[in-house]
Amino acid sequence: MLRARRLEEVLIAVPKQAHDRLVARLVNESFFHVEEPLKDIPGSSSPRFKTALVQASEKLSKIQFYYSVLRLQPVIMEGVEVRVSDWIHSFNEYVELYKDLDRFFDVRTSRLTEIEASLAELKRLKELLEPVKHVAVDIRVLAETARLQYALGIAPRDIESYVEELTSKYNLVSAVEDVDEKTVLVAIAGRPEVMRLAVSSLVKRGLTLIVIPRSLPGEPSEAYKIVVENLGKLDEEASRIKSELLERIDSLHGYYTYMYAFREVFRVLANTMETGTTAFLRGYVDVDDFNKLISILEDETGGAYIVYRLGVRRGEVRIPTKVSLPWFLQPFHRIVQMYGDPDPEEVVPTVFLAITFPLAFGLMFPDAGHGLLLVLFAQLYLKRRSPDWAFILTVIGSMSIITGFLAGELFGPKVSELLHLPAIWSYLGFHAPPLALPAYAVEHGVLELVSELLYRAITISLWMAAFMLSLGTLLGVVNSYLKGEVEELIAVKIPKFLFFTSVTLPFLVLFDARKAGSTIGLALLDLGGGDPLATLVLIGIIVSLTWLLLGEPLIQVIHGHVPLAGLARSLMEVYEVILMAMGNVPSFLRIMALALAHSSLMLAFAFIFDLLSGLGFLGLAFGILVYILGNLFVAGLEGILAFAHTLRLHFYEWFSKFYVGGGIPFQPIAIPGARIVLLRHSS
């Protein structure tokens, strides 16, 4: 779970007449990772299987496009038997069987793609025409008149003074009309020779011209009606096409399953070397699966086989990595793979990330109500489209529910008060919830708690920094040991671990930002000041930096080289480790910053609600609406920001300490849930 599985490279030789049976069995059993044959093996691979592999892959890509248009994930059907007499002949038979279905989906998904593009353009045009839908004058004629040109557009509100300036400068006629709080409608007319200059200047200032396409009337009112009518027609057509496609989705699942199966088979056949009598196959198996491979070879060849064990050879460029994780950790491996697959000889960080990622996200996004919205979004919308990401969002949303309860936040302060969440913590003997933020103190009128809650948030953020940076550099030590990089381990990794542990130790031990800061201050400015912990920190920093500075030159001496040859690298390592500490530790304060932003935004919407609710029944109703919309806005915006910053903390601040991620995944030939059934064996 913490390390990749040990894979053994094998070279298999079997009689050609047994090769088809072996291929079918290997695909059905799903444990063999096929690789290109060694160049020094006599014989050649069949070009027809390479062509068939390309054809099957193209079919799969096309079917995956159909799924993507419908916003669905491809499905391999359970219990399907792929009946084969001759590999390529049977493949062509299945292609022919689904030819009409392919054409059915091809025509409709192409049309659906066209409709979606048209809808996007029409919606954009509708938004542009919205402010002028009442205008019943042909603005295209006005704009194209030889002696007078006319332009109409939408612009930011701050453009109004600039329009007046241009009007006076070029002797134009202009009008500016409010559209909403941020935008205005600008109309401007004048002689053609000056209009080009004026319009160009306005476009640079943010003016978006309203240009009605030739296919529509020049009158905005008529054009708007036609656009709205066309939007309705296209929406209706799109819904009808989607319904038609979904009615045959089960058939598409079957088509995908068969094409996937043949793609896996052709992956093996295209990488098989053949002589007149023998077929050679090369690949990787889990060490624990080697006996299973032998058993299959005995069954399918009657003992007429040769297996050459090339052994467990680490450090090769193309060796795959097999990661074995329990089901509840596998979705989080998707996040690790966004950075890169692990190398065979490095620690798999998924176990740690599955803990730190939800924790960091929950601390940035502490609201039980918004966490619940995230869970509902994952389960009701995302689960069908991407089960792994739905699981991840469910976990991090659940963490937000926990941290939100600990922060006394549930859909902001108003709903929290309504459900007596602060009273629960008071009843439990807390003057404020354990993870409460300064906004909580402001809302409840206990301003004396503001500084205390702020320092608590800073403490939590810096404790996370201390934990993750110390763990990251420790894992860097472990990785160097696993890879056998003894010199790197001694000269760089161990002193880096000692340095980061020394710098962050006060935050880990004291769990108090002020005391930890004072301890580091004593260590650096007062040579420890007689404080045991500060003295320990000082010793650790001095020893680690000295170690880093001397490590590489000493290794050069051991190898018989001039020590100065390694001094440049040592100086860079010292500079880098100090720079990383100065940058990485404060970077974790983004946990506090995101949490403060979240709670402050909700406090602002609570204040707006209070102001509106004092204006009578209509004010109360409008205040409730604003508060609900505010919750949705904050949940969406802050959720995205918290996820992005959590990714950054892990990829940049943490992974950079130990993780390379340059491996390739172990991909055994497999068709989950389906089986190859040979009716007879091709020669």
XYZ file of C-alpha atoms in Angstrom:
683
model
C 0.000 0.000 0.000
C 2.888 2.374 0.774
C 5.110 0.856 -1.906
C 4.497 -0.305 -5.430
C 4.129 -4.050 -5.933
C 7.230 -5.933 -7.102
C 6.927 -6.820 -10.771
C 8.862 -9.532 -12.561
C 9.767 -9.299 -16.226
C 9.150 -12.521 -18.156
C 9.724 -13.787 -21.689
C 7.338 -16.536 -22.806
C 7.752 -18.916 -25.750
C 4.850 -21.178 -26.783
C 3.942 -23.205 -29.901
C 2.010 -21.090 -32.413
C -0.978 -23.426 -32.296
C -1.357 -22.747 -28.551
C -0.863 -19.009 -28.792
C -4.521 -18.065 -29.368
C -5.646 -20.032 -26.327
C -2.961 -18.379 -24.216
C -3.930 -14.876 -25.406
C -7.612 -15.471 -24.612
C -6.740 -16.794 -21.159
C -4.403 -13.918 -20.335
C -7.024 -11.359 -21.346
C -9.662 -13.132 -19.243
C -7.440 -13.393 -16.166
C -6.344 -9.720 -16.144
C -2.890 -9.869 -14.586
C -0.372 -9.683 -17.472
C 1.138 -6.344 -18.605
C 2.297 -6.813 -22.196
C 5.381 -5.007 -23.523
C 7.099 -4.726 -26.884
C 9.295 -7.751 -27.632
C 13.041 -7.580 -27.217
C 14.820 -6.583 -30.392
C 17.178 -9.563 -30.353
C 14.349 -12.133 -30.531
C 14.282 -13.740 -33.978
C 11.047 -13.461 -35.926
C 8.566 -10.689 -36.634
C 5.198 -9.414 -35.451
C 2.205 -9.583 -37.768
C 1.471 -6.194 -39.426
C -2.215 -7.142 -39.769
C -2.563 -7.203 -35.976
C -0.901 -3.798 -35.695
C -3.421 -2.463 -38.206
C -6.263 -4.134 -36.319
C -5.033 -2.535 -33.068
C -5.203 0.908 -34.683
C -8.699 0.175 -36.031
C -10.000 -1.055 -32.661
C -8.478 1.952 -30.889
C -10.121 4.316 -33.379
C -13.487 2.632 -32.835
C -13.068 3.006 -29.071
C -12.196 6.683 -29.409
C -15.253 7.249 -31.549
C -17.536 5.499 -29.054
C -15.977 7.474 -26.200
C -16.888 10.624 -28.134
C -20.511 9.463 -28.201
C -20.408 9.042 -24.434
C -18.793 12.450 -23.953
C -21.525 14.177 -25.964
C -24.089 12.589 -23.623
C -21.958 13.537 -20.564
C -21.658 9.856 -19.588
C -18.785 7.552 -18.657
C -18.116 4.530 -20.923
C -19.508 1.261 -19.548
C -18.141 -2.293 -19.960
C -21.085 -4.669 -19.589
C -20.950 -7.524 -17.110
C -21.256 -11.150 -18.228
C -20.629 -10.531 -21.940
C -18.989 -13.342 -23.939
C -16.873 -12.258 -26.912
C -17.132 -15.263 -29.225
C -14.142 -15.599 -31.543
C -13.210 -17.995 -34.335
C -10.535 -15.929 -36.084
C -9.382 -12.730 -34.346
C -9.594 -10.284 -37.242
C -12.538 -11.965 -38.943
C -14.517 -11.938 -35.682
C -13.557 -8.310 -35.066
C -14.898 -7.347 -38.482
C -18.088 -9.329 -37.801
C -18.743 -7.361 -34.611
C -17.980 -4.090 -36.413
C -20.512 -5.072 -39.092
C -23.042 -6.094 -36.429
C -22.923 -2.627 -34.896
C -22.583 -0.702 -38.157
C -26.148 0.663 -38.045
C -25.796 1.603 -34.376
C -22.527 3.375 -35.153
C -24.180 5.329 -37.950
C -27.177 6.096 -35.702
C -24.961 7.592 -32.993
C -22.567 9.243 -35.445
C -25.297 11.246 -37.209
C -27.085 12.284 -34.030
C -24.045 13.142 -31.921
C -22.651 15.207 -34.805
C -25.946 17.071 -35.009
C -26.028 17.450 -31.229
C -22.538 18.948 -31.293
C -23.643 21.412 -33.977
C -26.729 22.330 -31.942
C -24.673 22.938 -28.802
C -22.345 25.256 -30.756
C -25.366 27.094 -32.220
C -27.005 27.363 -28.800
C -23.854 28.887 -27.335
C -23.726 31.479 -30.129
C -27.456 32.255 -29.861
C -27.258 32.648 -26.087
C -24.377 35.080 -26.519
C -26.377 37.016 -29.117
C -29.465 37.000 -26.883
C -27.443 38.537 -24.045
C -26.167 41.247 -26.392
C -29.641 42.041 -27.739
C -31.351 41.975 -24.337
C -30.743 45.690 -23.575
C -31.971 46.786 -27.041
C -34.807 44.331 -27.614
C -37.238 47.239 -27.529
C -35.498 49.070 -30.443
C -37.564 48.821 -33.637
C -35.093 50.630 -35.932
C -32.896 48.895 -38.489
C -29.518 49.620 -36.902
C -27.687 47.787 -39.665
C -28.896 50.344 -42.220
C -27.849 53.190 -39.965
C -24.454 51.634 -39.356
C -23.826 51.196 -43.080
C -25.013 54.584 -44.360
C -22.327 56.331 -46.401
C -22.635 59.753 -44.718
C -23.429 58.555 -41.213
C -22.307 55.560 -39.246
C -23.935 54.268 -36.103
C -22.614 51.854 -33.466
C -24.311 50.179 -30.532
C -22.708 48.137 -27.767
C -22.405 47.065 -24.137
C -19.611 48.437 -21.951
C -18.481 48.713 -18.318
C -20.084 51.568 -16.385
C -16.814 53.480 -16.010
C -16.715 54.099 -19.779
C -19.369 56.825 -19.589
C -16.941 59.724 -19.037
C -14.754 58.491 -21.893
C -17.779 58.441 -24.231
C -18.432 62.097 -23.378
C -14.789 62.918 -24.063
C -14.889 61.232 -27.505
C -18.228 62.851 -28.330
C -16.781 66.299 -27.737
C -13.482 65.529 -29.452
C -14.930 64.095 -32.701
C -18.241 66.009 -32.795
C -20.308 62.833 -32.392
C -23.817 62.106 -31.177
C -23.932 59.644 -28.262
C -26.236 58.243 -25.623
C -25.535 56.075 -22.594
C -28.263 54.069 -20.858
C -28.035 51.903 -17.740
C -28.315 48.138 -18.215
C -27.444 46.924 -14.705
C -25.120 47.828 -11.847
C -21.966 47.061 -13.822
C -22.796 47.717 -17.481
C -24.273 50.390 -19.708
C -25.669 50.535 -23.239
C -23.657 52.868 -25.480
C -25.011 54.349 -28.738
C -22.762 56.556 -30.835
C -23.084 58.077 -34.314
C -21.014 60.338 -36.547
C -19.092 60.747 -39.786
C -17.453 57.524 -41.076
C -13.920 58.945 -40.976
C -14.077 59.688 -37.229
C -16.324 56.778 -36.218
C -13.571 54.278 -37.009
C -11.241 55.992 -34.546
C -13.904 56.461 -31.876
C -15.221 52.891 -32.003
C -11.692 51.453 -31.981
C -10.879 53.466 -28.839
C -14.100 52.374 -27.136
C -13.500 48.705 -27.944
C -10.097 48.959 -26.264
C -11.887 50.357 -23.190
C -14.239 47.348 -23.023
C -17.046 48.097 -25.481
C -18.661 44.983 -26.973
C -20.370 45.910 -30.237
C -23.842 44.610 -30.935
C -23.503 43.196 -34.442
C -26.574 41.485 -35.820
C -25.723 38.630 -38.254
C -26.869 38.918 -41.881
C -29.218 35.997 -41.336
C -31.322 38.094 -38.926
C -33.334 41.309 -39.399
C -31.513 44.558 -38.696
C -34.117 45.614 -36.122
C -32.998 44.420 -32.648
C -36.586 43.775 -31.548
C -37.247 41.440 -34.492
C -33.797 39.839 -34.255
C -34.328 39.192 -30.533
C -37.673 37.451 -31.165
C -36.116 35.206 -33.805
C -33.133 34.375 -31.551
C -35.450 33.426 -28.666
C -37.601 31.350 -31.035
C -34.539 29.571 -32.473
C -33.219 28.886 -28.968
C -36.480 27.174 -28.111
C -36.462 25.101 -31.294
C -32.841 24.019 -30.852
C -33.388 23.160 -27.186
C -36.356 21.031 -28.168
C -34.394 19.302 -30.945
C -31.445 18.657 -28.617
C -33.741 17.099 -25.996
C -35.349 14.882 -28.637
C -31.977 13.686 -29.966
C -30.684 12.961 -26.467
C -33.809 10.933 -25.710
C -33.314 8.921 -28.915
C -29.682 8.250 -28.038
C -30.414 7.272 -24.447
C -33.033 4.781 -25.648
C -30.207 2.821 -27.313
C -27.551 3.376 -24.652
C -27.529 -0.314 -23.648
C -26.601 -1.245 -27.215
C -23.795 1.313 -27.075
C -22.538 -0.330 -23.868
C -22.387 -3.638 -25.739
C -20.592 -2.086 -28.721
C -18.055 -0.474 -26.385
C -17.488 -3.766 -24.540
C -16.728 -5.717 -27.726
C -14.422 -3.059 -29.154
C -12.622 -2.765 -25.800
C -12.140 -6.539 -25.711
C -10.651 -6.655 -29.205
C -8.426 -3.664 -28.456
C -6.974 -5.588 -25.478
C -6.497 -8.748 -27.554
C -4.779 -6.838 -30.356
C -2.481 -5.187 -27.794
C -1.095 -8.675 -27.145
C -1.117 -9.920 -30.720
C 0.563 -6.761 -32.076
C 3.401 -7.242 -29.581
C 3.903 -10.956 -30.304
C 6.989 -12.076 -32.210
C 6.586 -15.178 -34.349
C 8.833 -17.649 -36.101
C 7.621 -20.541 -38.212
C 6.700 -22.621 -35.163
C 6.962 -20.443 -32.053
C 5.341 -17.314 -30.623
C 7.253 -15.076 -28.194
C 5.576 -12.788 -25.672
C 7.229 -10.371 -23.239
C 5.694 -8.531 -20.300
C 5.428 -8.027 -16.540
C 3.557 -9.896 -13.826
C 3.262 -9.349 -10.108
C 5.796 -11.589 -8.311
C 2.888 -13.184 -6.441
C 1.181 -14.001 -9.772
C 4.113 -15.909 -11.315
C 2.813 -19.306 -10.209
C -0.564 -18.373 -11.669
C 1.160 -17.668 -14.992
C 2.864 -21.078 -14.890
C -0.455 -22.790 -14.167
C -2.102 -21.085 -17.163
C 0.791 -22.021 -19.436
C 0.507 -25.660 -18.319
C -3.234 -25.677 -18.985
C -3.135 -24.015 -22.402
C 0.021 -25.608 -23.879
C 0.122 -29.016 -22.202
C 3.565 -28.233 -20.855
C 5.019 -27.170 -24.216
C 6.292 -23.743 -23.153
C 9.405 -21.901 -22.014
C 9.437 -19.044 -19.497
C 12.592 -17.029 -19.153
C 12.562 -15.023 -15.916
C 14.331 -11.708 -16.455
C 13.870 -10.909 -12.775
C 12.902 -7.895 -10.724
C 14.948 -5.189 -12.376
C 14.439 -1.758 -10.878
C 15.482 1.575 -12.281
C 14.778 0.782 -15.942
C 13.277 3.534 -18.025
C 10.046 1.792 -18.985
C 9.340 -0.530 -16.071
C 5.668 -0.201 -15.069
C 4.439 0.447 -11.546
C 1.694 -1.625 -9.981
C -0.040 0.092 -7.069
C -2.228 -2.003 -4.781
C -4.692 0.031 -2.723
C -7.942 -0.755 -0.885
C -11.085 0.438 -2.678
C -11.573 3.475 -0.445
C -8.106 4.836 -1.315
C -8.206 4.173 -5.060
C -10.161 7.367 -5.927
C -7.538 9.500 -4.161
C -4.885 7.915 -6.362
C -6.503 9.886 -9.188
C -5.191 13.058 -7.528
C -1.699 11.554 -7.244
C -1.822 10.609 -10.940
C -2.615 14.227 -11.831
C 0.958 14.928 -10.672
C 2.355 11.671 -12.085
C 2.385 7.932 -11.473
C 4.879 6.751 -8.838
C 8.172 5.187 -9.834
C 8.547 1.511 -8.852
C 11.019 2.366 -6.091
C 9.335 5.295 -4.372
C 6.746 5.576 -1.651
C 3.161 5.747 -2.919
C 1.813 8.940 -1.278
C -1.869 8.084 -1.704
C -2.317 6.806 1.857
C -1.022 10.072 3.315
C -2.810 12.261 0.764
C -6.137 10.585 1.580
C -5.724 11.996 5.098
C -4.090 15.381 4.523
C -6.148 16.403 1.473
C -9.602 16.220 3.128
C -8.180 17.752 6.316
C -6.634 20.756 4.535
C -9.778 21.239 2.434
C -12.055 21.030 5.459
C -9.980 23.602 7.348
C -10.200 25.978 4.371
C -13.932 25.376 3.871
C -15.456 25.073 7.373
C -19.224 25.166 6.898
C -21.415 22.150 7.611
C -24.158 23.366 5.260
C -21.851 24.028 2.351
C -20.147 20.695 2.951
C -23.585 19.079 2.735
C -24.196 20.836 -0.616
C -20.900 19.418 -1.873
C -21.889 15.898 -0.792
C -25.304 16.235 -2.474
C -23.682 17.532 -5.675
C -21.298 14.565 -5.674
C -23.985 11.949 -5.043
C -26.845 13.342 -7.141
C -24.954 14.746 -10.121
C -21.334 13.596 -10.295
C -21.632 9.951 -9.213
C -23.020 8.788 -12.551
C -20.482 10.771 -14.537
C -17.313 10.140 -12.529
C -17.618 7.785 -9.524
C -14.040 8.418 -8.356
C -14.426 12.191 -8.232
C -17.852 11.793 -6.657
C -16.234 9.743 -3.882
C -13.482 12.345 -3.389
C -15.971 15.224 -3.189
C -18.129 13.206 -0.802
C -15.159 12.677 1.532
C -13.943 16.283 1.463
C -17.524 17.533 1.753
C -18.014 15.310 4.800
C -14.831 16.783 6.270
C -16.276 20.262 5.723
C -19.390 19.169 7.595
C -17.196 18.125 10.535
C -15.011 21.255 10.505
C -18.104 23.404 9.966
C -19.725 21.943 13.069
C -16.470 22.511 14.996
C -16.419 26.117 13.704
C -20.071 26.741 14.585
C -20.956 27.376 10.920
C -23.930 25.907 9.072
C -25.036 27.919 6.031
C -23.461 30.947 7.690
C -24.284 32.581 11.017
C -28.056 33.021 10.549
C -28.936 29.358 10.028
C -26.414 28.400 12.722
C -28.246 30.658 15.172
C -31.615 29.341 14.033
C -30.503 25.775 14.796
C -28.822 26.846 18.071
C -25.404 25.572 16.995
C -23.478 28.157 19.098
C -25.687 27.300 22.086
C -24.642 23.659 21.807
C -20.985 24.631 22.218
C -21.852 26.938 25.132
C -23.720 24.072 26.767
C -20.606 21.910 26.339
C -18.576 24.537 28.213
C -16.839 26.288 25.282
C -16.838 30.089 25.100
C -16.449 29.623 21.315
C -16.500 26.550 19.042
C -13.077 24.844 18.774
C -12.475 25.994 15.170
C -14.366 29.300 15.376
C -12.971 32.168 13.292
C -12.879 35.923 14.058
C -16.123 36.438 12.125
C -17.836 34.300 14.771
C -16.679 36.703 17.520
C -17.861 39.719 15.494
C -21.287 38.153 14.865
C -21.773 37.304 18.558
C -20.424 40.589 19.920
C -17.454 39.113 21.779
C -14.775 41.254 20.157
C -12.263 40.357 22.857
C -12.085 36.890 21.257
C -11.094 38.180 17.805
C -7.334 38.090 18.368
C -7.502 34.742 20.171
C -9.477 33.121 17.334
C -7.157 34.642 14.733
C -4.074 33.226 16.468
C -5.811 29.857 16.739
C -6.370 29.833 12.964
C -2.728 30.788 12.390
C -1.616 28.031 14.781
C -3.637 25.369 12.965
C -2.275 26.496 9.579
C 1.345 26.456 10.748
C 0.895 23.112 12.495
C -0.274 21.670 9.172
C 2.824 23.203 7.569
C 5.103 21.648 10.197
C 3.486 18.229 9.883
C 3.416 18.055 6.074
C 6.876 19.515 5.484
C 8.501 17.259 8.091
C 6.666 14.235 6.725
C 7.549 15.198 3.139
C 11.277 15.466 3.810
C 11.163 12.211 5.817
C 9.560 10.473 2.839
C 12.350 11.964 0.714
C 14.843 10.127 2.953
C 12.857 6.894 2.580
C 12.672 7.231 -1.214
C 16.417 7.750 -1.560
C 16.994 4.660 0.582
C 14.571 2.568 -1.506
C 16.206 3.699 -4.743
C 19.683 2.939 -3.412
C 20.802 6.548 -3.847
C 23.234 6.370 -0.930
C 25.195 9.510 -1.750
C 22.033 11.603 -2.302
C 20.616 10.203 0.928
C 23.653 11.128 3.016
C 24.603 14.429 1.386
C 21.156 15.963 0.789
C 18.065 14.107 1.988
C 18.990 13.503 5.644
C 20.227 17.080 6.324
C 17.122 18.487 4.564
C 14.908 16.393 6.822
C 16.885 17.552 9.869
C 16.599 21.199 8.785
C 12.830 21.187 8.167
C 12.186 19.197 11.332
C 14.256 21.660 13.362
C 12.540 24.732 11.875
C 9.016 23.368 12.313
C 9.528 21.517 15.614
C 8.182 24.360 17.818
C 4.910 24.424 15.857
C 4.553 20.650 16.159
C 5.358 20.469 19.870
C 3.848 23.650 21.283
C 0.755 23.993 19.039
C 0.837 27.745 19.682
C 1.897 30.160 16.945
C 3.051 32.862 19.374
C 5.131 30.550 21.548
C 6.545 28.771 18.495
C 7.501 32.089 16.902
C 9.170 33.213 20.145
C 11.088 29.928 20.321
C 12.412 30.339 16.772
C 13.263 33.952 17.569
C 15.281 32.851 20.614
C 17.034 30.204 18.531
C 18.065 32.539 15.723
C 18.533 35.863 17.509
C 19.583 34.895 21.022
C 21.494 31.627 20.421
C 18.754 29.673 22.190
C 18.421 32.088 25.098
C 18.732 29.254 27.595
C 15.469 27.677 26.393
C 15.900 23.892 25.808
C 13.599 23.744 22.792
C 15.118 26.872 21.214
C 18.600 25.463 21.789
C 17.574 22.188 20.154
C 16.194 24.102 17.169
C 19.411 26.114 16.855
C 21.598 23.008 17.011
C 19.433 21.279 14.409
C 19.643 24.251 12.021
C 23.416 24.638 12.405
C 24.120 20.911 12.033
C 21.808 20.491 9.020
C 23.146 23.511 7.111
C 26.765 22.558 7.876
C 25.991 18.995 6.776
C 24.461 20.259 3.526
C 27.427 22.529 2.894
C 30.076 19.853 3.469
C 28.264 16.713 2.297
C 28.845 16.991 -1.452
C 32.519 18.125 -1.198
C 33.269 15.174 1.111
C 31.719 12.752 -1.388
C 33.881 14.276 -4.118
C 36.966 13.670 -1.931
C 35.911 10.033 -1.396
C 35.721 9.612 -5.181
C 39.200 11.127 -5.546
C 38.031 14.460 -6.958
C 38.738 18.028 -5.872
C 36.293 19.025 -3.094
C 35.560 22.339 -4.814
C 33.819 20.324 -7.549
C 30.920 19.676 -5.170
C 30.924 23.031 -3.386
C 28.758 24.809 -5.974
C 26.011 22.226 -5.602
C 26.271 22.378 -1.795
C 25.880 26.150 -1.823
C 22.814 25.828 -4.070
C 21.322 23.202 -1.739
C 21.814 25.475 1.282
C 20.309 28.428 -0.579
C 17.385 26.302 -1.797
C 16.537 24.783 1.581
C 16.508 28.208 3.295
C 14.410 29.676 0.477
C 11.972 26.736 0.617
C 11.550 27.106 4.380
C 10.913 30.834 4.046
C 8.386 30.256 1.261
C 6.716 26.963 2.087
C 5.930 27.498 5.778
C 4.095 30.838 5.300
C 2.363 29.369 2.235
C 0.280 27.179 4.549
C -1.295 30.347 5.964
C -3.563 30.133 2.918
C -5.535 27.629 5.028
C -6.342 30.430 7.472
C -6.844 32.979 4.679
C -9.396 30.854 2.799
C -11.281 30.049 6.003
C -11.351 33.750 6.965
C -12.559 34.727 3.499
C -15.308 32.128 3.658
C -16.603 33.146 7.092
C -16.276 36.872 6.308
C -18.324 36.563 3.121
C -21.063 34.739 5.003
C -20.941 37.403 7.740
C -21.377 40.083 5.055
C -24.479 38.335 3.700
C -25.768 38.057 7.284
C -25.385 41.847 7.694
C -27.241 42.409 4.407
C -30.011 40.140 5.674
C -30.249 42.140 8.924
C -30.531 45.411 7.005
C -33.219 44.133 4.658
C -35.233 42.292 7.302
C -35.848 45.600 9.091
C -37.740 46.978 6.070
C -40.971 45.057 6.590
C -42.315 41.860 5.047
C -41.016 42.504 1.524
C -37.612 43.400 2.930
C -37.559 40.177 4.950
C -38.526 38.106 1.904
C -35.858 39.809 -0.205
C -33.320 39.376 2.605
C -34.016 35.627 2.740
C -33.576 35.410 -1.042
C -30.282 37.326 -0.891
C -29.037 35.117 1.944
C -29.886 31.922 0.038
C -28.210 33.200 -3.144
C -25.230 34.322 -1.062
C -24.859 30.812 0.343
C -24.923 29.298 -3.146
C -22.408 31.866 -4.415
C -19.999 31.375 -1.506
C -20.346 27.574 -1.580
C -19.507 27.453 -5.296
C -16.747 30.054 -5.347
C -15.031 29.101 -2.099
C -15.381 25.386 -2.824
C -13.461 25.784 -6.089
C -10.839 28.028 -4.478
C -10.357 25.706 -1.488
C -9.918 22.691 -3.799
C -7.405 24.550 -5.995
C -5.347 25.745 -3.029
C -5.425 22.304 -1.423
C -4.016 20.889 -4.670
C -1.283 23.540 -4.627
C -0.265 22.747 -1.055
C 0.114 19.084 -1.941
C 1.689 19.393 -5.396
C 4.024 22.328 -4.842
C 4.778 22.562 -1.134
C 4.592 18.844 -0.262
C 5.285 16.589 -3.277
C 8.338 18.674 -4.188
C 10.049 17.351 -1.033
C 9.968 13.666 -1.977
C 7.824 12.672 -4.946
C 9.049 12.332 -8.541
C 5.974 10.836 -10.190
C 7.753 9.774 -13.360
C 6.460 6.202 -13.523
C 4.149 4.464 -15.974
C 1.106 2.565 -14.698
C 0.855 -1.230 -14.728
C -1.911 -1.907 -17.266
C -2.721 -5.593 -17.549
C -4.659 -6.679 -20.594
C -8.188 -7.020 -19.265
C -11.890 -6.708 -20.064
C -13.551 -6.443 -16.634
C -16.798 -8.355 -16.502
C -16.495 -9.827 -20.012
C -14.737 -12.941 -21.326
C -13.124 -14.139 -24.551
C -14.546 -17.452 -25.748
C -12.623 -19.239 -28.538
C -14.836 -21.243 -30.886
C -11.823 -22.491 -32.830
C -8.230 -21.403 -33.037
C -6.817 -19.434 -35.888
C -3.604 -20.728 -37.363
